[in-house]
mmCIF file of C-alpha atoms and ligand atoms in Angstrom:
data_model
loop_
_atom_site.group_PDB
_atom_site.id
_atom_site.type_symbol
_atom_site.label_atom_id
_atom_site.label_comp_id
_atom_site.label_asym_id
_atom_site.label_seq_id
_atom_site.Cartn_x
_atom_site.Cartn_y
_atom_site.Cartn_z
ATOM 1 C CA MET K 232 0.000 0.000 0.000
ATOM 2 C CA LYS K 233 1.219 3.498 -0.842
ATOM 3 C CA ASN K 234 3.059 5.253 1.974
ATOM 4 C CA SER K 235 3.066 2.165 4.178
ATOM 5 C CA PRO K 236 5.989 1.765 6.587
ATOM 6 C CA SER K 237 8.432 -1.087 6.007
ATOM 7 C CA THR K 238 8.701 -3.886 8.569
ATOM 8 C CA THR K 239 11.942 -2.333 9.825
ATOM 9 C CA GLU K 240 10.176 1.013 10.315
ATOM 10 C CA ARG K 241 7.305 -0.715 12.097
ATOM 11 C CA ILE K 242 9.676 -2.439 14.528
ATOM 12 C CA GLU K 243 11.338 0.913 15.170
ATOM 13 C CA MET K 244 7.946 2.524 15.843
ATOM 14 C CA HIS K 245 7.137 -0.322 18.237
ATOM 15 C CA ARG K 246 10.461 0.182 20.025
ATOM 16 C CA LYS K 247 9.914 3.924 20.350
ATOM 17 C CA MET K 248 6.382 3.466 21.700
ATOM 18 C CA VAL K 249 7.752 1.162 24.410
ATOM 19 C CA LEU K 250 10.495 3.711 25.194
ATOM 20 C CA VAL K 251 7.852 6.399 25.668
ATOM 21 C CA ARG K 252 5.569 4.150 27.732
ATOM 22 C CA ARG K 253 8.373 3.167 30.077
ATOM 23 C CA LEU K 254 9.479 6.793 30.349
ATOM 24 C CA GLU K 255 5.928 7.819 31.301
ATOM 25 C CA GLU K 256 5.657 5.061 33.899
ATOM 26 C CA ARG K 257 8.981 5.952 35.474
ATOM 27 C CA LEU K 258 8.143 9.668 35.460
ATOM 28 C CA GLY K 259 4.901 8.872 37.283
ATOM 29 C CA GLU K 260 6.888 7.025 39.958
ATOM 30 C CA LEU K 261 9.540 9.742 40.202
ATOM 31 C CA HIS K 262 6.867 12.403 40.561
ATOM 32 C CA LYS K 263 5.262 10.484 43.438
ATOM 33 C CA ALA K 264 8.703 10.186 45.046
ATOM 34 C CA GLY K 265 9.094 13.982 44.814
ATOM 35 C CA LYS K 266 12.026 13.804 42.402
ATOM 36 C CA THR K 267 10.541 15.859 39.537
ATOM 37 C CA ARG K 268 9.703 19.545 39.615
ATOM 38 C CA GLY K 269 6.174 20.569 38.651
ATOM 39 C CA PRO K 270 3.488 18.386 37.127
ATOM 40 C CA ILE K 271 4.153 15.841 34.365
ATOM 41 C CA HIS K 272 1.700 15.489 31.474
ATOM 42 C CA ARG K 273 1.772 11.827 30.488
ATOM 43 C CA CYS K 274 0.743 10.516 27.092
ATOM 44 C CA ASP K 275 0.143 6.861 28.000
ATOM 45 C CA GLY K 276 -2.116 5.366 25.344
ATOM 46 C CA GLN K 277 -1.338 8.137 22.821
ATOM 47 C CA GLU K 278 2.159 6.984 21.813
ATOM 48 C CA ALA K 279 1.127 5.894 18.312
ATOM 49 C CA VAL K 280 0.283 9.478 17.330
ATOM 50 C CA GLY K 281 3.615 11.109 18.138
ATOM 51 C CA VAL K 282 5.714 8.137 17.076
ATOM 52 C CA GLY K 283 3.724 7.259 13.926
ATOM 53 C CA ALA K 284 3.475 10.856 12.697
ATOM 54 C CA THR K 285 7.197 11.577 12.975
ATOM 55 C CA ALA K 286 8.535 8.246 11.663
ATOM 56 C CA MET K 287 8.846 9.393 8.032
ATOM 57 C CA LEU K 288 10.323 12.837 8.772
ATOM 58 C CA ALA K 289 13.891 13.844 7.973
ATOM 59 C CA THR K 290 16.102 15.299 10.690
ATOM 60 C CA SER K 291 15.906 18.693 8.981
ATOM 61 C CA ASP K 292 12.087 18.799 9.136
ATOM 62 C CA TYR K 293 10.689 20.843 12.000
ATOM 63 C CA VAL K 294 8.319 19.673 14.719
ATOM 64 C CA THR K 295 6.559 21.828 17.281
ATOM 65 C CA SER K 296 5.064 20.094 20.284
ATOM 66 C CA THR K 297 2.698 20.693 23.187
ATOM 67 C CA HIS K 298 2.729 20.290 26.980
ATOM 68 C CA ARG K 299 2.214 16.523 26.359
ATOM 69 C CA GLY K 300 5.185 15.974 24.077
ATOM 70 C CA HIS K 301 7.237 12.952 25.150
ATOM 71 C CA ALA K 302 6.141 10.807 22.170
ATOM 72 C CA HIS K 303 6.845 13.715 19.789
ATOM 73 C CA TYR K 304 10.353 14.140 21.212
ATOM 74 C CA VAL K 305 11.247 10.443 21.039
ATOM 75 C CA GLY K 306 9.584 10.045 17.636
ATOM 76 C CA LYS K 307 11.635 12.886 16.153
ATOM 77 C CA GLY K 308 14.853 11.342 17.445
ATOM 78 C CA LEU K 309 15.651 12.757 20.864
ATOM 79 C CA GLY K 310 17.416 10.337 23.200
ATOM 80 C CA VAL K 311 15.800 9.205 26.415
ATOM 81 C CA HIS K 312 18.686 10.272 28.644
ATOM 82 C CA GLY K 313 18.582 13.895 27.455
ATOM 83 C CA ILE K 314 14.820 14.008 27.970
ATOM 84 C CA ALA K 315 14.883 12.368 31.405
ATOM 85 C CA ALA K 316 17.815 14.518 32.552
ATOM 86 C CA GLU K 317 16.014 17.664 31.417
ATOM 87 C CA ILE K 318 12.900 16.669 33.352
ATOM 88 C CA LEU K 319 15.012 15.940 36.423
ATOM 89 C CA GLY K 320 16.672 19.355 36.052
ATOM 90 C CA ARG K 321 20.169 18.023 35.289
ATOM 91 C CA GLU K 322 23.077 19.492 33.377
ATOM 92 C CA THR K 323 23.007 16.645 30.829
ATOM 93 C CA GLY K 324 19.426 17.448 29.787
ATOM 94 C CA TYR K 325 18.731 18.763 26.279
ATOM 95 C CA CYS K 326 18.443 22.330 27.569
ATOM 96 C CA GLY K 327 20.991 22.040 30.363
ATOM 97 C CA GLY K 328 18.328 21.146 32.909
ATOM 98 C CA ARG K 329 16.658 24.548 32.674
ATOM 99 C CA ALA K 330 13.624 23.921 30.470
ATOM 100 C CA GLY K 331 11.616 21.235 32.244
ATOM 101 C CA HIS K 332 9.416 18.683 30.528
ATOM 102 C CA MET K 333 7.086 21.056 28.653
ATOM 103 C CA LEU K 334 9.747 23.053 26.833
ATOM 104 C CA ILE K 335 12.328 20.572 25.587
ATOM 105 C CA GLY K 336 13.888 21.439 22.242
ATOM 106 C CA GLU K 337 16.937 20.529 20.200
ATOM 107 C CA LYS K 338 17.543 22.439 17.002
ATOM 108 C CA ALA K 339 19.870 19.790 15.520
ATOM 109 C CA SER K 340 17.059 17.214 15.635
ATOM 110 C CA GLY K 341 14.426 19.626 14.325
ATOM 111 C CA VAL K 342 12.577 19.570 17.638
ATOM 112 C CA ILE K 343 11.762 23.232 17.903
ATOM 113 C CA GLY K 344 10.187 22.805 21.260
ATOM 114 C CA GLY K 345 7.380 21.777 23.485
ATOM 115 C CA ASN K 346 4.996 24.527 24.438
ATOM 116 C CA ALA K 347 3.061 25.302 27.614
ATOM 117 C CA ILE K 348 0.833 27.829 25.839
ATOM 118 C CA VAL K 349 -2.151 25.906 24.489
ATOM 119 C CA GLY K 350 -2.394 26.377 20.719
ATOM 120 C CA ALA K 351 0.981 28.097 20.338
ATOM 121 C CA SER K 352 2.566 25.146 18.531
ATOM 122 C CA ILE K 353 0.240 25.857 15.584
ATOM 123 C CA PRO K 354 1.341 29.370 14.509
ATOM 124 C CA ALA K 355 4.944 28.464 15.383
ATOM 125 C CA ALA K 356 4.994 25.623 12.828
ATOM 126 C CA THR K 357 3.082 27.758 10.319
ATOM 127 C CA GLY K 358 5.755 30.442 10.601
ATOM 128 C CA MET K 359 8.507 27.834 10.199
ATOM 129 C CA ALA K 360 6.739 26.588 7.069
ATOM 130 C CA LEU K 361 6.762 30.151 5.736
ATOM 131 C CA SER K 362 10.506 30.355 6.393
ATOM 132 C CA ILE K 363 11.008 27.052 4.492
ATOM 133 C CA GLN K 364 8.991 28.378 1.563
ATOM 134 C CA VAL K 365 10.885 31.688 1.481
ATOM 135 C CA ARG K 366 14.237 29.872 1.578
ATOM 136 C CA GLY K 367 13.079 27.482 -1.150
ATOM 137 C CA GLY K 368 13.712 24.163 0.626
ATOM 138 C CA SER K 369 11.706 20.947 0.556
ATOM 139 C CA ASP K 370 11.513 20.474 4.319
ATOM 140 C CA VAL K 371 8.206 20.462 6.132
ATOM 141 C CA ALA K 372 7.033 21.783 9.470
ATOM 142 C CA MET K 373 4.696 19.670 11.577
ATOM 143 C CA CYS K 374 2.699 20.785 14.566
ATOM 144 C CA PHE K 375 1.009 18.632 17.132
ATOM 145 C CA PHE K 376 -1.950 20.120 18.965
ATOM 146 C CA GLY K 377 -4.836 18.845 21.052
ATOM 147 C CA ASP K 378 -8.597 18.952 20.706
ATOM 148 C CA GLY K 379 -8.592 21.774 23.274
ATOM 149 C CA ALA K 380 -5.991 23.740 21.287
ATOM 150 C CA ALA K 381 -8.139 23.311 18.172
ATOM 151 C CA GLN K 382 -10.667 25.701 19.777
ATOM 152 C CA THR K 383 -8.237 28.629 19.889
ATOM 153 C CA GLY K 384 -8.522 31.554 17.497
ATOM 154 C CA ILE K 385 -4.879 31.257 16.447
ATOM 155 C CA CYS K 386 -5.559 27.725 15.140
ATOM 156 C CA HIS K 387 -8.021 29.134 12.606
ATOM 157 C CA GLU K 388 -5.808 32.071 11.651
ATOM 158 C CA SER K 389 -2.878 29.713 11.089
ATOM 159 C CA MET K 390 -4.869 27.253 8.977
ATOM 160 C CA ASN K 391 -6.318 30.037 6.858
ATOM 161 C CA ILE K 392 -2.972 31.647 6.005
ATOM 162 C CA ALA K 393 -1.240 28.254 5.577
ATOM 163 C CA ALA K 394 -3.829 27.215 2.988
ATOM 164 C CA LEU K 395 -3.868 30.589 1.250
ATOM 165 C CA TRP K 396 -0.067 30.650 0.866
ATOM 166 C CA LYS K 397 0.272 26.853 0.335
ATOM 167 C CA LEU K 398 2.736 26.562 3.202
ATOM 168 C CA PRO K 399 4.494 23.197 3.765
ATOM 169 C CA VAL K 400 2.923 22.496 7.145
ATOM 170 C CA VAL K 401 1.244 19.346 8.436
ATOM 171 C CA PHE K 402 -1.351 19.860 11.164
ATOM 172 C CA VAL K 403 -1.569 16.795 13.430
ATOM 173 C CA LEU K 404 -4.569 17.050 15.726
ATOM 174 C CA GLU K 405 -4.140 14.666 18.645
ATOM 175 C CA HIS K 406 -7.747 14.156 19.697
ATOM 176 C CA ASN K 407 -7.585 12.511 23.122
ATOM 177 C CA GLN K 408 -11.195 13.480 23.998
ATOM 178 C CA TYR K 409 -10.297 15.867 26.861
ATOM 179 C CA GLY K 410 -9.033 19.371 27.454
ATOM 180 C CA LEU K 411 -8.026 19.524 31.117
ATOM 181 C CA THR K 412 -10.976 17.812 32.876
ATOM 182 C CA VAL K 413 -13.482 18.860 30.214
ATOM 183 C CA HIS K 414 -14.855 16.323 27.751
ATOM 184 C CA HIS K 415 -14.727 17.248 24.098
ATOM 185 C CA SER K 416 -18.527 17.175 23.752
ATOM 186 C CA VAL K 417 -18.803 20.343 25.841
ATOM 187 C CA GLN K 418 -15.977 22.114 24.012
ATOM 188 C CA SER K 419 -17.185 21.832 20.426
ATOM 189 C CA PRO K 420 -20.461 21.192 18.567
ATOM 190 C CA VAL K 421 -18.666 18.892 16.113
ATOM 191 C CA ALA K 422 -17.263 15.502 17.082
ATOM 192 C CA ASP K 423 -14.886 15.354 14.124
ATOM 193 C CA LEU K 424 -12.769 18.490 14.161
ATOM 194 C CA SER K 425 -11.189 17.559 10.835
ATOM 195 C CA ILE K 426 -14.325 18.743 9.006
ATOM 196 C CA ARG K 427 -13.054 22.253 9.643
ATOM 197 C CA GLY K 428 -10.351 21.636 7.036
ATOM 198 C CA ALA K 429 -12.991 22.067 4.329
ATOM 199 C CA GLY K 430 -13.485 25.670 5.440
ATOM 200 C CA TYR K 431 -9.900 26.428 4.433
ATOM 201 C CA ALA K 432 -9.701 24.062 1.434
ATOM 202 C CA ILE K 433 -7.266 21.932 3.458
ATOM 203 C CA PRO K 434 -7.464 18.173 2.764
ATOM 204 C CA SER K 435 -8.181 16.368 5.993
ATOM 205 C CA GLU K 436 -8.353 12.811 7.204
ATOM 206 C CA ILE K 437 -9.500 11.043 10.350
ATOM 207 C CA VAL K 438 -7.274 8.230 11.462
ATOM 208 C CA ASP K 439 -7.181 5.624 14.245
ATOM 209 C CA GLY K 440 -4.699 7.277 16.582
ATOM 210 C CA ASN K 441 -3.998 4.008 18.402
ATOM 211 C CA ASP K 442 -2.645 2.382 15.247
ATOM 212 C CA ALA K 443 0.860 3.658 14.462
ATOM 213 C CA VAL K 444 0.721 2.263 10.919
ATOM 214 C CA ALA K 445 -2.550 4.072 10.153
ATOM 215 C CA VAL K 446 -1.109 7.308 11.552
ATOM 216 C CA TYR K 447 2.070 6.842 9.496
ATOM 217 C CA ARG K 448 0.137 6.309 6.236
ATOM 218 C CA ALA K 449 -2.102 9.346 6.633
ATOM 219 C CA VAL K 450 0.728 11.630 7.746
ATOM 220 C CA ALA K 451 3.144 10.385 5.059
ATOM 221 C CA THR K 452 0.585 11.392 2.418
ATOM 222 C CA ALA K 453 0.299 14.829 4.027
ATOM 223 C CA VAL K 454 4.101 15.209 4.251
ATOM 224 C CA GLU K 455 4.569 14.334 0.582
ATOM 225 C CA ARG K 456 1.907 16.819 -0.398
ATOM 226 C CA ALA K 457 3.668 19.533 1.590
ATOM 227 C CA ARG K 458 7.050 18.627 0.041
ATOM 228 C CA ARG K 459 5.533 18.929 -3.453
ATOM 229 C CA GLY K 460 4.524 22.503 -2.633
ATOM 230 C CA GLU K 461 0.799 21.703 -2.575
ATOM 231 C CA GLY K 462 0.244 23.140 0.885
ATOM 232 C CA PRO K 463 -1.029 22.019 4.267
ATOM 233 C CA SER K 464 -3.074 18.986 5.333
ATOM 234 C CA LEU K 465 -4.877 18.151 8.543
ATOM 235 C CA VAL K 466 -4.740 14.705 10.130
ATOM 236 C CA GLU K 467 -7.066 14.130 13.072
ATOM 237 C CA ALA K 468 -5.852 11.163 15.113
ATOM 238 C CA LYS K 469 -8.533 9.794 17.427
ATOM 239 C CA THR K 470 -7.054 8.513 20.662
ATOM 240 C CA TYR K 471 -7.691 8.641 24.393
ATOM 241 C CA ARG K 472 -5.892 10.072 27.413
ATOM 242 C CA MET K 473 -5.429 7.084 29.740
ATOM 243 C CA GLN K 474 -3.988 9.081 32.654
ATOM 244 C CA GLY K 475 -5.222 12.281 34.265
ATOM 245 C CA PHE K 476 -4.531 15.653 32.688
ATOM 246 C CA SER K 477 -1.270 15.738 34.623
ATOM 247 C CA THR K 478 0.251 14.190 37.712
ATOM 248 C CA SER K 479 -1.641 16.880 39.687
ATOM 249 C CA ASP K 480 -5.038 15.610 38.471
ATOM 250 C CA MET K 481 -7.003 13.591 41.043
ATOM 251 C CA GLY K 482 -9.073 12.026 38.218
ATOM 252 C CA GLY K 483 -12.370 10.229 38.718
ATOM 253 C CA TYR K 484 -14.216 11.857 35.808
ATOM 254 C CA GLN K 485 -13.243 9.484 33.001
ATOM 255 C CA GLY K 486 -15.691 6.611 32.532
ATOM 256 C CA GLU K 487 -14.521 3.113 33.503
ATOM 257 C CA GLU K 488 -16.109 1.673 30.353
ATOM 258 C CA ASP K 489 -14.273 4.147 28.146
ATOM 259 C CA LEU K 490 -10.971 3.438 29.893
ATOM 260 C CA ALA K 491 -11.456 -0.325 29.500
ATOM 261 C CA ALA K 492 -12.440 -0.037 25.827
ATOM 262 C CA TRP K 493 -9.408 2.087 24.984
ATOM 263 C CA ALA K 494 -7.081 -0.083 27.100
ATOM 264 C CA ALA K 495 -8.134 -3.040 24.962
ATOM 265 C CA ARG K 496 -6.899 -1.062 21.961
ATOM 266 C CA ASP K 497 -3.646 0.028 23.601
ATOM 267 C CA PRO K 498 -1.307 1.187 20.787
ATOM 268 C CA ILE K 499 1.517 -1.089 21.916
ATOM 269 C CA LYS K 500 -0.848 -4.097 21.944
ATOM 270 C CA VAL K 501 -2.184 -3.117 18.497
ATOM 271 C CA SER K 502 1.360 -2.840 17.150
ATOM 272 C CA PHE K 503 2.460 -6.133 18.734
ATOM 273 C CA ALA K 504 -0.534 -8.017 17.303
ATOM 274 C CA SER K 505 0.018 -6.622 13.819
ATOM 275 C CA LEU K 506 3.742 -7.446 13.798
ATOM 276 C CA VAL K 507 3.925 -10.776 15.566
ATOM 277 C CA ASP K 508 3.258 -12.992 12.538
ATOM 278 C CA ALA K 509 5.895 -11.299 10.416
ATOM 279 C CA VAL K 510 8.533 -10.801 13.103
ATOM 280 C CA GLY K 511 7.917 -13.425 15.774
ATOM 281 C CA GLN K 512 7.067 -13.073 19.453
ATOM 282 C CA GLU K 513 10.620 -13.645 20.658
ATOM 283 C CA ARG K 514 12.078 -10.790 18.630
ATOM 284 C CA LEU K 515 9.345 -8.362 19.670
ATOM 285 C CA GLU K 516 9.749 -9.252 23.334
ATOM 286 C CA GLN K 517 13.480 -8.705 23.027
ATOM 287 C CA VAL K 518 12.882 -5.275 21.461
ATOM 288 C CA GLU K 519 10.569 -4.417 24.344
ATOM 289 C CA GLN K 520 12.975 -5.633 27.037
ATOM 290 C CA GLU K 521 15.843 -3.662 25.534
ATOM 291 C CA ALA K 522 13.713 -0.521 25.345
ATOM 292 C CA VAL K 523 12.703 -0.848 29.004
ATOM 293 C CA ALA K 524 16.340 -1.391 30.011
ATOM 294 C CA GLU K 525 17.409 1.646 27.952
ATOM 295 C CA VAL K 526 14.936 3.904 29.764
ATOM 296 C CA ASP K 527 15.845 2.554 33.190
ATOM 297 C CA ALA K 528 19.554 3.079 32.528
ATOM 298 C CA ALA K 529 18.897 6.578 31.154
ATOM 299 C CA ILE K 530 16.967 7.522 34.273
ATOM 300 C CA GLU K 531 19.564 6.078 36.661
ATOM 301 C CA ALA K 532 22.262 8.065 34.844
ATOM 302 C CA ALA K 533 20.106 11.197 34.916
ATOM 303 C CA LEU K 534 19.579 10.869 38.658
ATOM 304 C CA GLU K 535 23.374 10.721 39.072
ATOM 305 C CA ALA K 536 24.016 13.673 36.727
ATOM 306 C CA PRO K 537 24.994 17.059 38.200
ATOM 307 C CA LEU K 538 22.622 19.966 38.604
ATOM 308 C CA PRO K 539 23.165 22.959 36.268
ATOM 309 C CA THR K 540 25.737 25.628 37.012
ATOM 310 C CA PHE K 541 26.382 29.049 35.477
ATOM 311 C CA ALA K 542 28.904 27.361 33.174
ATOM 312 C CA VAL K 543 26.090 25.290 31.685
ATOM 313 C CA PHE K 544 24.061 28.415 31.177
ATOM 314 C CA GLU K 545 26.925 29.990 29.210
ATOM 315 C CA LYS K 546 27.168 26.810 27.136
ATOM 316 C CA THR K 547 23.457 26.782 26.268
ATOM 317 C CA ALA K 548 23.000 30.542 25.744
ATOM 318 C CA PRO K 549 24.199 30.648 22.095
ATOM 319 C CA TYR K 550 21.856 27.730 21.380
ATOM 320 C CA ALA K 551 18.949 29.705 22.768
ATOM 321 C CA GLU K 552 19.939 32.759 20.722
ATOM 322 C CA SER K 553 20.062 30.684 17.547
ATOM 323 C CA PHE K 554 16.265 30.330 17.678
HETATM 324 C C1 TPP W 1772 -3.360 29.843 26.258
HETATM 325 C C2 TPP W 1772 -3.607 28.838 27.364
HETATM 326 N N1 TPP W 1772 -4.846 28.720 27.868
HETATM 327 C C3 TPP W 1772 -5.084 27.822 28.853
HETATM 328 C C4 TPP W 1772 -4.065 27.050 29.351
HETATM 329 C C5 TPP W 1772 -4.354 26.025 30.439
HETATM 330 N N2 TPP W 1772 -4.383 24.677 29.835
HETATM 331 C C6 TPP W 1772 -3.310 23.875 29.878
HETATM 332 S S1 TPP W 1772 -3.566 22.443 29.061
HETATM 333 C C7 TPP W 1772 -5.152 22.855 28.682
HETATM 334 C C8 TPP W 1772 -6.041 21.914 27.906
HETATM 335 C C9 TPP W 1772 -5.413 21.475 26.627
HETATM 336 O O1 TPP W 1772 -6.224 20.518 26.003
HETATM 337 P P1 TPP W 1772 -5.744 19.817 24.681
HETATM 338 O O2 TPP W 1772 -5.301 20.852 23.715
HETATM 339 O O3 TPP W 1772 -6.834 18.920 24.252
HETATM 340 O O4 TPP W 1772 -4.447 19.014 25.116
HETATM 341 P P2 TPP W 1772 -4.311 17.709 26.052
HETATM 342 O O5 TPP W 1772 -4.053 18.193 27.450
HETATM 343 O O6 TPP W 1772 -5.555 16.918 25.938
HETATM 344 O O7 TPP W 1772 -3.136 16.982 25.521
HETATM 345 C C10 TPP W 1772 -5.462 24.132 29.171
HETATM 346 C C11 TPP W 1772 -6.755 24.790 28.968
HETATM 347 C C12 TPP W 1772 -2.777 27.220 28.803
HETATM 348 N N3 TPP W 1772 -1.732 26.492 29.223
HETATM 349 N N4 TPP W 1772 -2.569 28.090 27.795
HETATM 350 MG MG1 MG W 1773 -7.098 16.912 24.511
#
């Protein structure tokens, strides 16, 4: 099928989803133990969106993320140690331990940053797409944003200008059904936000956000379109937030039936089931065990790493200026 990932790419997506899952689990534990600063926004159950949507990107393509960005970071190629160390406030973190988990960025990998301002990833990527177009390259800019962020005014302004100017941007709407503690049905009169694409003449597609292969196919089509200079696309990935809004959320408002139904379609289970015949159970289990061990080792090393000093700040300052 056109734009389908190879078996090697599918194994790599599986590996990255397990990396993210283990990272989320360990961050949850570390938060409870008082070792992280501030709340953590976990993306358990949503890994297939961030990992599947970034799997076909080149290093030079840009990605802007949200407050719930761990799968976007890992998908786009950031290493687990640099992420974990940043979240633990250590010198070896991607931003010298000064950014925290919502603002991680690394220019060399095209990760232009997480974002604590809801909706702000959208105009940021649109502007980057304009810079690509002006410079005449074939890179693309991709933004992730949530169903809550889709209700902001800047989302509509960005989509309108991106379509008008045929900017090489891919809008990836990560629809996890909730904005904070508020269900989507009381945020918008339309269940499928992708229908808004028609209002801007932007091609849009709804995809099963718990199936990394389905996400990959839809996004790869959108990326190719952007590279050909045909403008933006919108991919709405339907998924579900399995944890609270953040580690500060006491929960209790998500239905047990919904949680059970989505748990049965866990993206790692979906990926395992679809790969096992071609790859074999033993190989997949080995991939999973190695991913878990990689995260655990990265976190142990991060916990041992030094806290930032002024010297680190001097080292990272030119990086910050280069944005
Ligand atoms: C401009 C702005 N308004 C409000 C907030 C508070 N806030 C943080 S996350 C959030 C909900 C975001 O929902 P969604 O975009 O669906 O992302 P999700 O948390 O589901 O990943 C809100 C309202 C904020 N950070 N920035
Ligand atoms: Mg949401």
